PDB file of C-alpha atoms and ligand atoms in Angstrom:
ATOM      1  CA  MET A   1       0.014   0.039  -0.005  1.00 78.00           C
ATOM      2  CA  GLU A   2       2.995   2.297   0.617  1.00 85.00           C
ATOM      3  CA  GLU A   3       3.647   2.652  -3.109  1.00 84.00           C
ATOM      4  CA  GLU A   4       0.121   3.883  -3.590  1.00 92.00           C
ATOM      5  CA  LEU A   5       0.719   6.940  -1.419  1.00 95.00           C
ATOM      6  CA  ASN A   6       2.211   8.953  -4.301  1.00 92.00           C
ATOM      7  CA  SER A   7      -1.022   8.723  -6.231  1.00 94.00           C
ATOM      8  CA  LEU A   8      -3.287   9.945  -3.395  1.00 97.00           C
ATOM      9  CA  SER A   9      -4.291  13.503  -2.628  1.00 97.00           C
ATOM     10  CA  PRO A  10      -3.376  14.882   0.804  1.00 98.00           C
ATOM     11  CA  HIS A  11      -7.022  14.780   1.746  1.00 98.00           C
ATOM     12  CA  GLU A  12      -7.336  11.123   0.700  1.00 98.00           C
ATOM     13  CA  ILE A  13      -4.274  10.280   2.807  1.00 98.00           C
ATOM     14  CA  ALA A  14      -5.705  12.115   5.812  1.00 98.00           C
ATOM     15  CA  GLU A  15      -9.052  10.279   5.445  1.00 98.00           C
ATOM     16  CA  ARG A  16      -7.248   6.905   5.256  1.00 98.00           C
ATOM     17  CA  ILE A  17      -5.218   7.696   8.374  1.00 98.00           C
ATOM     18  CA  GLU A  18      -8.341   8.708  10.282  1.00 97.00           C
ATOM     19  CA  SER A  19     -10.251   5.606   9.228  1.00 96.00           C
ATOM     20  CA  MET A  20      -7.185   3.490  10.093  1.00 96.00           C
ATOM     21  CA  GLU A  21      -6.922   2.093   6.574  1.00 96.00           C
ATOM     22  CA  ILE A  22      -3.421   3.546   6.942  1.00 97.00           C
ATOM     23  CA  ARG A  23      -2.309   2.600  10.457  1.00 97.00           C
ATOM     24  CA  GLY A  24       0.702   1.785  12.585  1.00 97.00           C
ATOM     25  CA  ALA A  25       2.666   4.725  13.949  1.00 97.00           C
ATOM     26  CA  ALA A  26       5.562   4.334  11.499  1.00 98.00           C
ATOM     27  CA  PHE A  27       3.353   4.008   8.441  1.00 98.00           C
ATOM     28  CA  ILE A  28       1.202   6.981   9.600  1.00 97.00           C
ATOM     29  CA  ALA A  29       4.333   9.139   9.828  1.00 98.00           C
ATOM     30  CA  ARG A  30       5.542   8.147   6.331  1.00 98.00           C
ATOM     31  CA  ALA A  31       2.020   8.722   4.974  1.00 98.00           C
ATOM     32  CA  ALA A  32       1.930  12.191   6.497  1.00 98.00           C
ATOM     33  CA  ALA A  33       5.311  13.009   4.900  1.00 98.00           C
ATOM     34  CA  SER A  34       3.939  11.797   1.554  1.00 98.00           C
ATOM     35  CA  ALA A  35       0.769  13.886   1.996  1.00 98.00           C
ATOM     36  CA  LEU A  36       2.848  17.049   2.464  1.00 98.00           C
ATOM     37  CA  LYS A  37       4.885  16.279  -0.612  1.00 98.00           C
ATOM     38  CA  ASN A  38       1.782  15.579  -2.685  1.00 98.00           C
ATOM     39  CA  ALA A  39       0.237  18.827  -1.472  1.00 98.00           C
ATOM     40  CA  ALA A  40       3.330  20.797  -2.454  1.00 98.00           C
ATOM     41  CA  VAL A  41       3.633  19.151  -5.806  1.00 97.00           C
ATOM     42  CA  SER A  42      -0.059  19.606  -6.727  1.00 96.00           C
ATOM     43  CA  PHE A  43      -0.308  23.253  -5.529  1.00 96.00           C
ATOM     44  CA  ASP A  44      -1.111  25.167  -8.701  1.00 93.00           C
ATOM     45  CA  ASP A  45      -0.392  28.868  -7.970  1.00 92.00           C
ATOM     46  CA  GLU A  46       2.609  31.147  -7.694  1.00 90.00           C
ATOM     47  CA  ASP A  47       1.315  33.080  -4.681  1.00 95.00           C
ATOM     48  CA  VAL A  48       3.668  32.194  -1.834  1.00 96.00           C
ATOM     49  CA  ASP A  49       1.283  33.351   0.925  1.00 96.00           C
ATOM     50  CA  GLU A  50      -1.485  31.157  -0.525  1.00 97.00           C
ATOM     51  CA  PHE A  51       0.974  28.275  -0.682  1.00 97.00           C
ATOM     52  CA  LYS A  52       1.975  28.696   2.995  1.00 96.00           C
ATOM     53  CA  LYS A  53      -1.721  28.920   3.973  1.00 97.00           C
ATOM     54  CA  TYR A  54      -2.514  25.752   1.998  1.00 97.00           C
ATOM     55  CA  MET A  55       0.401  23.831   3.525  1.00 97.00           C
ATOM     56  CA  ASP A  56      -0.697  24.963   7.038  1.00 97.00           C
ATOM     57  CA  GLU A  57      -4.207  23.674   6.350  1.00 98.00           C
ATOM     58  CA  ILE A  58      -2.893  20.293   5.254  1.00 98.00           C
ATOM     59  CA  LYS A  59      -0.602  20.166   8.292  1.00 98.00           C
ATOM     60  CA  ASP A  60      -3.490  20.899  10.671  1.00 97.00           C
ATOM     61  CA  LEU A  61      -5.710  18.355   8.938  1.00 98.00           C
ATOM     62  CA  LEU A  62      -3.094  15.611   9.183  1.00 98.00           C
ATOM     63  CA  ILE A  63      -2.322  16.336  12.834  1.00 97.00           C
ATOM     64  CA  SER A  64      -6.031  16.112  13.722  1.00 96.00           C
ATOM     65  CA  THR A  65      -6.400  12.548  12.394  1.00 97.00           C
ATOM     66  CA  ARG A  66      -4.692  10.497  15.123  1.00 95.00           C
ATOM     67  CA  PRO A  67      -3.976  12.516  18.275  1.00 90.00           C
ATOM     68  CA  SER A  68      -1.951   9.895  20.166  1.00 92.00           C
ATOM     69  CA  ALA A  69       0.709   9.011  17.570  1.00 93.00           C
ATOM     70  CA  VAL A  70       3.448  11.672  18.007  1.00 96.00           C
ATOM     71  CA  SER A  71       5.162  10.131  15.010  1.00 97.00           C
ATOM     72  CA  LEU A  72       2.705  12.081  12.894  1.00 97.00           C
ATOM     73  CA  PRO A  73       3.432  15.633  14.124  1.00 97.00           C
ATOM     74  CA  ASN A  74       7.143  14.765  14.348  1.00 97.00           C
ATOM     75  CA  ALA A  75       7.174  13.708  10.680  1.00 98.00           C
ATOM     76  CA  ILE A  76       5.387  16.900   9.732  1.00 98.00           C
ATOM     77  CA  ARG A  77       7.853  19.021  11.732  1.00 96.00           C
ATOM     78  CA  TYR A  78      10.749  17.284  10.051  1.00 97.00           C
ATOM     79  CA  VAL A  79       9.375  17.862   6.545  1.00 98.00           C
ATOM     80  CA  LEU A  80       8.436  21.547   7.102  1.00 97.00           C
ATOM     81  CA  SER A  81      11.393  22.665   9.233  1.00 94.00           C
ATOM     82  CA  GLY A  82      13.699  25.145   7.568  1.00 88.00           C
ATOM     83  CA  ILE A  83      11.220  25.955   4.765  1.00 93.00           C
ATOM     84  CA  ASP A  84      11.254  29.781   4.462  1.00 90.00           C
ATOM     85  CA  PHE A  85       8.304  30.136   2.066  1.00 89.00           C
ATOM     86  CA  GLU A  86       9.821  33.000   0.099  1.00 92.00           C
ATOM     87  CA  ASP A  87       9.326  31.399  -3.262  1.00 94.00           C
ATOM     88  CA  VAL A  88       6.883  28.664  -4.232  1.00 96.00           C
ATOM     89  CA  GLU A  89       9.162  26.591  -6.460  1.00 95.00           C
ATOM     90  CA  ASN A  90      12.032  26.648  -3.974  1.00 95.00           C
ATOM     91  CA  ALA A  91       9.764  25.729  -1.067  1.00 96.00           C
ATOM     92  CA  ARG A  92       8.157  22.925  -3.098  1.00 97.00           C
ATOM     93  CA  GLU A  93      11.559  21.458  -3.927  1.00 97.00           C
ATOM     94  CA  LYS A  94      12.690  21.538  -0.344  1.00 97.00           C
ATOM     95  CA  ILE A  95       9.445  19.988   0.943  1.00 98.00           C
ATOM     96  CA  THR A  96       9.750  17.207  -1.628  1.00 97.00           C
ATOM     97  CA  LYS A  97      13.349  16.482  -0.687  1.00 97.00           C
ATOM     98  CA  ARG A  98      12.672  16.522   3.066  1.00 97.00           C
ATOM     99  CA  SER A  99       9.628  14.263   2.629  1.00 98.00           C
ATOM    100  CA  GLU A 100      11.707  11.732   0.683  1.00 97.00           C
ATOM    101  CA  ASP A 101      14.495  11.977   3.256  1.00 98.00           C
ATOM    102  CA  PHE A 102      12.071  11.320   6.106  1.00 98.00           C
ATOM    103  CA  ILE A 103      10.621   8.219   4.401  1.00 98.00           C
ATOM    104  CA  MET A 104      14.088   6.863   3.612  1.00 98.00           C
ATOM    105  CA  ASN A 105      15.339   7.501   7.178  1.00 98.00           C
ATOM    106  CA  SER A 106      12.215   5.821   8.588  1.00 98.00           C
ATOM    107  CA  HIS A 107      12.931   2.657   6.582  1.00 98.00           C
ATOM    108  CA  ASP A 108      16.622   2.718   7.577  1.00 98.00           C
ATOM    109  CA  ALA A 109      15.682   3.146  11.226  1.00 98.00           C
ATOM    110  CA  GLY A 110      13.365   0.165  10.958  1.00 98.00           C
ATOM    111  CA  LYS A 111      16.160  -2.011   9.562  1.00 98.00           C
ATOM    112  CA  LYS A 112      18.525  -1.036  12.409  1.00 98.00           C
ATOM    113  CA  ILE A 113      15.890  -1.686  15.068  1.00 98.00           C
ATOM    114  CA  ALA A 114      15.143  -5.076  13.549  1.00 98.00           C
ATOM    115  CA  GLU A 115      18.815  -5.963  13.823  1.00 98.00           C
ATOM    116  CA  TYR A 116      19.333  -4.691  17.392  1.00 98.00           C
ATOM    117  CA  GLY A 117      16.043  -6.230  18.554  1.00 98.00           C
ATOM    118  CA  GLY A 118      16.586  -9.521  16.722  1.00 98.00           C
ATOM    119  CA  LYS A 119      20.039 -10.069  18.184  1.00 98.00           C
ATOM    120  CA  ARG A 120      18.606  -9.916  21.704  1.00 98.00           C
ATOM    121  CA  LEU A 121      16.371 -12.898  21.058  1.00 98.00           C
ATOM    122  CA  GLU A 122      17.742 -16.404  21.535  1.00 98.00           C
ATOM    123  CA  ASP A 123      17.128 -19.813  20.074  1.00 98.00           C
ATOM    124  CA  GLY A 124      14.025 -21.282  21.640  1.00 98.00           C
ATOM    125  CA  ASP A 125      12.581 -18.000  22.875  1.00 98.00           C
ATOM    126  CA  VAL A 126       8.798 -17.550  23.068  1.00 98.00           C
ATOM    127  CA  ILE A 127       7.828 -13.923  22.372  1.00 99.00           C
ATOM    128  CA  LEU A 128       4.541 -12.273  23.280  1.00 98.00           C
ATOM    129  CA  THR A 129       3.482  -9.337  21.081  1.00 98.00           C
ATOM    130  CA  HIS A 130       0.464  -7.069  21.339  1.00 98.00           C
ATOM    131  CA  CYS A 131      -1.354  -5.436  18.423  1.00 98.00           C
ATOM    132  CA  ASN A 132       0.548  -5.057  15.127  1.00 98.00           C
ATOM    133  CA  SER A 133       3.853  -3.283  15.261  1.00 98.00           C
ATOM    134  CA  SER A 134       5.977  -3.356  12.123  1.00 98.00           C
ATOM    135  CA  LEU A 135       9.016  -2.631  14.276  1.00 98.00           C
ATOM    136  CA  ALA A 136       8.452  -5.460  16.768  1.00 98.00           C
ATOM    137  CA  ILE A 137       7.674  -7.893  13.878  1.00 98.00           C
ATOM    138  CA  GLY A 138      10.898  -6.675  12.162  1.00 98.00           C
ATOM    139  CA  ALA A 139      12.956  -7.721  15.132  1.00 98.00           C
ATOM    140  CA  ILE A 140      11.164 -11.068  15.444  1.00 98.00           C
ATOM    141  CA  ARG A 141      11.707 -11.645  11.730  1.00 98.00           C
ATOM    142  CA  TYR A 142      15.433 -10.771  12.017  1.00 98.00           C
ATOM    143  CA  ALA A 143      15.896 -13.400  14.739  1.00 98.00           C
ATOM    144  CA  TRP A 144      14.027 -16.009  12.689  1.00 98.00           C
ATOM    145  CA  ASP A 145      16.025 -15.205   9.553  1.00 98.00           C
ATOM    146  CA  SER A 146      19.214 -15.580  11.635  1.00 98.00           C
ATOM    147  CA  GLY A 147      18.266 -19.197  12.221  1.00 98.00           C
ATOM    148  CA  LYS A 148      16.830 -18.883  15.718  1.00 98.00           C
ATOM    149  CA  LYS A 149      13.970 -21.231  16.341  1.00 98.00           C
ATOM    150  CA  ILE A 150      11.619 -18.816  18.055  1.00 98.00           C
ATOM    151  CA  SER A 151       7.862 -18.788  18.380  1.00 98.00           C
ATOM    152  CA  VAL A 152       5.322 -16.071  19.019  1.00 99.00           C
ATOM    153  CA  ILE A 153       2.100 -15.634  20.983  1.00 99.00           C
ATOM    154  CA  ALA A 154       0.082 -12.758  19.629  1.00 98.00           C
ATOM    155  CA  THR A 155      -2.921 -11.088  21.232  1.00 98.00           C
ATOM    156  CA  GLU A 156      -6.061 -10.461  19.239  1.00 98.00           C
ATOM    157  CA  SER A 157      -5.918  -6.720  20.245  1.00 98.00           C
ATOM    158  CA  ARG A 158      -9.419  -5.498  20.566  1.00 97.00           C
ATOM    159  CA  PRO A 159     -11.172  -3.390  19.479  1.00 95.00           C
ATOM    160  CA  LYS A 160      -9.788  -3.486  15.894  1.00 96.00           C
ATOM    161  CA  ARG A 161      -8.088  -6.871  16.159  1.00 97.00           C
ATOM    162  CA  GLN A 162      -4.810  -5.844  14.596  1.00 98.00           C
ATOM    163  CA  GLY A 163      -3.479  -9.129  16.061  1.00 98.00           C
ATOM    164  CA  TYR A 164      -5.023 -10.870  13.061  1.00 98.00           C
ATOM    165  CA  ILE A 165      -2.633  -8.951  10.834  1.00 98.00           C
ATOM    166  CA  THR A 166       0.264  -9.929  13.067  1.00 98.00           C
ATOM    167  CA  VAL A 167      -0.496 -13.679  13.039  1.00 98.00           C
ATOM    168  CA  ARG A 168      -1.044 -13.672   9.266  1.00 98.00           C
ATOM    169  CA  GLU A 169       2.275 -11.858   8.683  1.00 98.00           C
ATOM    170  CA  LEU A 170       4.235 -14.180  10.955  1.00 98.00           C
ATOM    171  CA  SER A 171       2.552 -17.287   9.643  1.00 98.00           C
ATOM    172  CA  GLU A 172       3.351 -16.314   6.058  1.00 98.00           C
ATOM    173  CA  LEU A 173       6.994 -16.016   7.141  1.00 98.00           C
ATOM    174  CA  GLY A 174       6.829 -19.574   8.551  1.00 98.00           C
ATOM    175  CA  ILE A 175       7.253 -18.405  12.149  1.00 98.00           C
ATOM    176  CA  PRO A 176       5.237 -20.553  14.592  1.00 98.00           C
ATOM    177  CA  VAL A 177       2.549 -18.326  16.016  1.00 98.00           C
ATOM    178  CA  SER A 178      -0.479 -18.687  18.343  1.00 98.00           C
ATOM    179  CA  LEU A 179      -3.356 -16.281  18.568  1.00 98.00           C
ATOM    180  CA  ILE A 180      -4.915 -15.558  21.957  1.00 98.00           C
ATOM    181  CA  VAL A 181      -7.601 -13.216  23.245  1.00 98.00           C
ATOM    182  CA  ASP A 182      -6.328 -10.171  25.208  1.00 98.00           C
ATOM    183  CA  SER A 183      -7.713 -11.510  28.465  1.00 98.00           C
ATOM    184  CA  ALA A 184      -5.572 -14.678  28.200  1.00 98.00           C
ATOM    185  CA  VAL A 185      -2.259 -12.804  28.499  1.00 98.00           C
ATOM    186  CA  ARG A 186      -1.720 -13.590  32.224  1.00 98.00           C
ATOM    187  CA  TYR A 187      -2.661 -17.208  31.688  1.00 98.00           C
ATOM    188  CA  PHE A 188       0.126 -17.602  29.123  1.00 98.00           C
ATOM    189  CA  MET A 189       2.767 -15.338  30.691  1.00 98.00           C
ATOM    190  CA  THR A 190       4.604 -18.225  32.420  1.00 97.00           C
ATOM    191  CA  GLU A 191       5.467 -19.601  28.914  1.00 98.00           C
ATOM    192  CA  ILE A 192       6.890 -16.263  27.652  1.00 98.00           C
ATOM    193  CA  ASP A 193      10.580 -15.297  27.507  1.00 98.00           C
ATOM    194  CA  HIS A 194      10.208 -11.783  26.064  1.00 98.00           C
ATOM    195  CA  VAL A 195       7.436  -9.242  25.412  1.00 99.00           C
ATOM    196  CA  TYR A 196       8.216  -7.305  22.198  1.00 99.00           C
ATOM    197  CA  ILE A 197       5.917  -4.365  21.376  1.00 98.00           C
ATOM    198  CA  GLY A 198       5.857  -1.171  19.366  1.00 98.00           C
ATOM    199  CA  ALA A 199       4.974   2.350  20.455  1.00 98.00           C
ATOM    200  CA  ASP A 200       2.859   5.197  19.211  1.00 97.00           C
ATOM    201  CA  SER A 201       4.549   7.748  21.460  1.00 97.00           C
ATOM    202  CA  ILE A 202       7.199   7.776  24.171  1.00 98.00           C
ATOM    203  CA  ALA A 203       7.191  10.431  26.841  1.00 98.00           C
ATOM    204  CA  SER A 204      10.245  12.212  28.232  1.00 97.00           C
ATOM    205  CA  ASN A 205      10.055  10.101  31.431  1.00 97.00           C
ATOM    206  CA  GLY A 206      10.139   6.885  29.337  1.00 98.00           C
ATOM    207  CA  ALA A 207       6.472   6.032  29.651  1.00 98.00           C
ATOM    208  CA  VAL A 208       5.204   4.339  26.486  1.00 98.00           C
ATOM    209  CA  ILE A 209       1.857   5.025  24.794  1.00 98.00           C
ATOM    210  CA  ASN A 210       0.809   1.983  22.769  1.00 98.00           C
ATOM    211  CA  LYS A 211      -2.323   0.043  21.871  1.00 98.00           C
ATOM    212  CA  ILE A 212      -4.901  -0.273  24.630  1.00 98.00           C
ATOM    213  CA  GLY A 213      -4.082  -3.246  26.827  1.00 98.00           C
ATOM    214  CA  THR A 214      -0.271  -2.741  26.595  1.00 98.00           C
ATOM    215  CA  SER A 215      -0.086  -1.612  30.213  1.00 98.00           C
ATOM    216  CA  GLN A 216      -1.865  -4.791  31.356  1.00 98.00           C
ATOM    217  CA  VAL A 217       0.503  -6.911  29.278  1.00 98.00           C
ATOM    218  CA  ALA A 218       3.479  -5.093  30.883  1.00 98.00           C
ATOM    219  CA  LEU A 219       2.091  -5.488  34.428  1.00 98.00           C
ATOM    220  CA  CYS A 220       1.618  -9.224  33.890  1.00 98.00           C
ATOM    221  CA  ALA A 221       5.178  -9.482  32.466  1.00 98.00           C
ATOM    222  CA  HIS A 222       6.566  -7.617  35.431  1.00 98.00           C
ATOM    223  CA  GLU A 223       4.780  -9.948  37.850  1.00 98.00           C
ATOM    224  CA  SER A 224       6.364 -12.962  36.076  1.00 98.00           C
ATOM    225  CA  ARG A 225       9.769 -11.240  35.624  1.00 98.00           C
ATOM    226  CA  VAL A 226       9.480 -11.319  31.865  1.00 98.00           C
ATOM    227  CA  PRO A 227      11.405  -8.485  30.191  1.00 98.00           C
ATOM    228  CA  VAL A 228       9.388  -5.962  28.179  1.00 98.00           C
ATOM    229  CA  THR A 229      11.128  -4.524  25.088  1.00 98.00           C
ATOM    230  CA  VAL A 230       9.756  -1.598  23.093  1.00 98.00           C
ATOM    231  CA  CYS A 231      10.812  -1.204  19.453  1.00 98.00           C
ATOM    232  CA  ALA A 232      10.447   2.417  18.368  1.00 98.00           C
ATOM    233  CA  GLU A 233      12.225   4.939  16.162  1.00 98.00           C
ATOM    234  CA  THR A 234      13.354   8.227  17.782  1.00 98.00           C
ATOM    235  CA  TYR A 235      10.632  10.166  15.930  1.00 98.00           C
ATOM    236  CA  LYS A 236       8.082   8.501  18.303  1.00 98.00           C
ATOM    237  CA  PHE A 237       9.562  10.405  21.239  1.00 98.00           C
ATOM    238  CA  SER A 238       7.437  13.350  22.303  1.00 97.00           C
ATOM    239  CA  ARG A 239       9.283  16.644  22.829  1.00 95.00           C
ATOM    240  CA  ALA A 240       6.099  18.333  24.138  1.00 95.00           C
ATOM    241  CA  THR A 241       6.064  16.057  27.204  1.00 97.00           C
ATOM    242  CA  THR A 242       9.362  17.635  28.266  1.00 95.00           C
ATOM    243  CA  PHE A 243       7.454  20.883  28.727  1.00 94.00           C
ATOM    244  CA  GLY A 244       4.632  19.307  30.747  1.00 94.00           C
ATOM    245  CA  ASP A 245       2.210  18.424  27.994  1.00 95.00           C
ATOM    246  CA  LEU A 246       0.462  15.098  28.349  1.00 94.00           C
ATOM    247  CA  ILE A 247      -0.060  12.759  25.369  1.00 95.00           C
ATOM    248  CA  GLN A 248      -3.731  12.764  24.447  1.00 94.00           C
ATOM    249  CA  ILE A 249      -5.323   9.328  24.464  1.00 97.00           C
ATOM    250  CA  GLU A 250      -7.510   8.864  21.398  1.00 96.00           C
ATOM    251  CA  GLU A 251     -11.068   7.683  22.036  1.00 97.00           C
ATOM    252  CA  ARG A 252     -12.712   6.349  18.907  1.00 97.00           C
ATOM    253  CA  ASP A 253     -16.248   5.542  17.887  1.00 96.00           C
ATOM    254  CA  PRO A 254     -17.971   3.074  20.231  1.00 97.00           C
ATOM    255  CA  SER A 255     -19.236   1.190  17.195  1.00 96.00           C
ATOM    256  CA  GLU A 256     -15.739  -0.261  16.854  1.00 96.00           C
ATOM    257  CA  ILE A 257     -16.587  -2.340  19.929  1.00 96.00           C
ATOM    258  CA  VAL A 258     -20.327  -3.114  19.699  1.00 96.00           C
ATOM    259  CA  GLU A 259     -23.408  -1.795  17.970  1.00 96.00           C
ATOM    260  CA  PRO A 260     -24.404   1.009  20.420  1.00 95.00           C
ATOM    261  CA  ASP A 261     -28.138   0.613  19.532  1.00 97.00           C
ATOM    262  CA  ASP A 262     -27.959  -2.896  21.037  1.00 98.00           C
ATOM    263  CA  PHE A 263     -27.222  -1.311  24.435  1.00 98.00           C
ATOM    264  CA  PRO A 264     -29.696   1.539  24.962  1.00 97.00           C
ATOM    265  CA  GLY A 265     -28.846   3.780  27.889  1.00 97.00           C
ATOM    266  CA  VAL A 266     -25.279   2.402  28.124  1.00 98.00           C
ATOM    267  CA  THR A 267     -22.185   4.604  27.652  1.00 97.00           C
ATOM    268  CA  ILE A 268     -19.632   2.716  25.632  1.00 97.00           C
ATOM    269  CA  ARG A 269     -16.039   3.997  25.914  1.00 97.00           C
ATOM    270  CA  ASN A 270     -13.369   3.164  23.367  1.00 97.00           C
ATOM    271  CA  PRO A 271      -9.888   4.470  24.340  1.00 97.00           C
ATOM    272  CA  VAL A 272      -7.482   2.909  21.862  1.00 97.00           C
ATOM    273  CA  PHE A 273      -4.212   3.554  23.671  1.00 97.00           C
ATOM    274  CA  ASP A 274      -2.897   3.451  27.187  1.00 97.00           C
ATOM    275  CA  ALA A 275       0.281   4.558  28.960  1.00 98.00           C
ATOM    276  CA  THR A 276       2.701   1.990  30.367  1.00 98.00           C
ATOM    277  CA  SER A 277       4.832   3.281  33.178  1.00 98.00           C
ATOM    278  CA  GLU A 278       8.573   3.278  32.554  1.00 98.00           C
ATOM    279  CA  LYS A 279       8.833   1.062  35.636  1.00 98.00           C
ATOM    280  CA  TYR A 280       7.528  -1.876  33.598  1.00 98.00           C
ATOM    281  CA  ILE A 281       9.711  -1.384  30.529  1.00 98.00           C
ATOM    282  CA  ASP A 282      13.159  -2.957  30.426  1.00 98.00           C
ATOM    283  CA  ALA A 283      14.519  -1.581  27.162  1.00 98.00           C
ATOM    284  CA  ILE A 284      13.611   0.696  24.268  1.00 98.00           C
ATOM    285  CA  ILE A 285      15.263  -0.230  20.994  1.00 98.00           C
ATOM    286  CA  THR A 286      15.812   2.785  18.761  1.00 98.00           C
ATOM    287  CA  GLU A 287      17.881   3.223  15.607  1.00 98.00           C
ATOM    288  CA  LYS A 288      20.454   4.966  17.841  1.00 97.00           C
ATOM    289  CA  GLY A 289      20.832   1.925  20.036  1.00 97.00           C
ATOM    290  CA  VAL A 290      19.197   0.181  22.962  1.00 98.00           C
ATOM    291  CA  ILE A 291      18.353   2.562  25.774  1.00 98.00           C
ATOM    292  CA  SER A 292      16.703   2.286  29.185  1.00 98.00           C
ATOM    293  CA  PRO A 293      13.414   4.246  29.524  1.00 98.00           C
ATOM    294  CA  SER A 294      15.215   6.649  31.883  1.00 97.00           C
ATOM    295  CA  SER A 295      17.290   7.844  28.891  1.00 97.00           C
ATOM    296  CA  ALA A 296      14.267   8.924  26.856  1.00 98.00           C
ATOM    297  CA  TYR A 297      14.924  12.537  27.758  1.00 96.00           C
ATOM    298  CA  MET A 298      18.371  12.390  26.191  1.00 95.00           C
ATOM    299  CA  ILE A 299      16.906  11.113  22.900  1.00 96.00           C
ATOM    300  CA  ILE A 300      14.484  14.069  22.920  1.00 96.00           C
ATOM    301  CA  GLU A 301      17.323  16.497  23.638  1.00 94.00           C
ATOM    302  CA  GLU A 302      19.159  15.279  20.532  1.00 91.00           C
ATOM    303  CA  MET A 303      16.110  15.520  18.244  1.00 83.00           C
ATOM    304  CA  GLU A 304      16.293  17.967  15.395  1.00 63.00           C
ATOM    305  CA  GLU A 305      14.522  21.228  16.229  1.00 59.00           C
TER     306      GLU A 305
HETATM  307  P1  RI2 B 401       4.684   0.429  14.292  1.00 67.42           P
HETATM  308  C1  RI2 B 401      -0.245   0.942  16.263  1.00 67.42           C
HETATM  309  O1  RI2 B 401      -1.290   1.814  16.410  1.00 67.42           O
HETATM  310  C2  RI2 B 401      -0.107   0.004  17.425  1.00 67.42           C
HETATM  311  O2  RI2 B 401      -0.404   0.568  18.639  1.00 67.42           O
HETATM  312  C3  RI2 B 401       1.369  -0.383  17.272  1.00 67.42           C
HETATM  313  O3  RI2 B 401       1.886  -0.955  18.458  1.00 67.42           O
HETATM  314  C4  RI2 B 401       1.969   1.014  17.017  1.00 67.42           C
HETATM  315  O4  RI2 B 401       1.006   1.670  16.127  1.00 67.42           O
HETATM  316  C5  RI2 B 401       3.306   1.049  16.428  1.00 67.42           C
HETATM  317  O5  RI2 B 401       3.305   0.428  15.159  1.00 67.42           O
HETATM  318  P2  RI2 B 401      -2.628   1.761  15.473  1.00 67.42           P
HETATM  319  O6  RI2 B 401      -2.333   2.664  14.276  1.00 67.42           O
HETATM  320  O7  RI2 B 401       5.048   1.836  14.063  1.00 67.42           O
HETATM  321  O8  RI2 B 401      -2.920   0.365  15.098  1.00 67.42           O
HETATM  322  O9  RI2 B 401       5.699  -0.303  15.075  1.00 67.42           O
HETATM  323  O10 RI2 B 401      -3.686   2.382  16.330  1.00 67.42           O
HETATM  324  O11 RI2 B 401       4.317  -0.292  13.020  1.00 67.42           O
END
């Protein structure tokens, strides 16, 4: 689907991010970078003020689509930083270049994280993963391709059941994988050697925002002394949390859980992320190396303004 991004308008990309047709924090970030490029390329006017206004509109539209994934505003900031908007053609070229650089860097980061994360897994390991993280799967795949006979237990991940994507992907690779419901995590935890998950955002104190249920998985792992590893590129770290901002937890339509008309008078809540305390995370694997959650602040300090 990633190849298709070039042929979509920025509004189409925003719609697909909002509907979760485009999903996963890394893919969302690359899609936002593509949307900015497509907006710049298709803008058909020489008025630089109009161009800036249009790019600001697209930026705000994209940011509004998924409020919890900081990868999205970070991708946008990367693409638009240093663009002076003095001349349309010049700004267009710079936006195009920065968009392409972001996408390339994102893929490179994913490869490094797969390697660093894959090397930490050992022959015979059983890994539990929650939801569908391209980064966590990359690390699992690296270990498998290195000849390690690992196996995976994957949660269903309600409400949207992204776990189905995970088990299909792993199964197609030939990796032994079991599917469980989210409430079976504690039951199976004694069989697990590692929890490998992704992240939508990482706060300056090392807390990780990821798919709803992640904090329960991490608590169960902590109780059984199973290490929890988060695979995430540095553009998922939130600079705003350094200045006291909290990461907003996205609540989506209740109809993703049940048909609300079947439950008259009942309030149905659908938060799709939760925060896992840094106390329950053993390592965060970034493209810059493996860090402890307490070093999250240093990663943010080094981020490009
Ligand atoms: P990668 C997903 O969010 C999941 O929470 C997943 O763990 C996270 O993004 C990171 O995914 P959603 O878009 O970037 O399914 O590792 O709500 O692919």
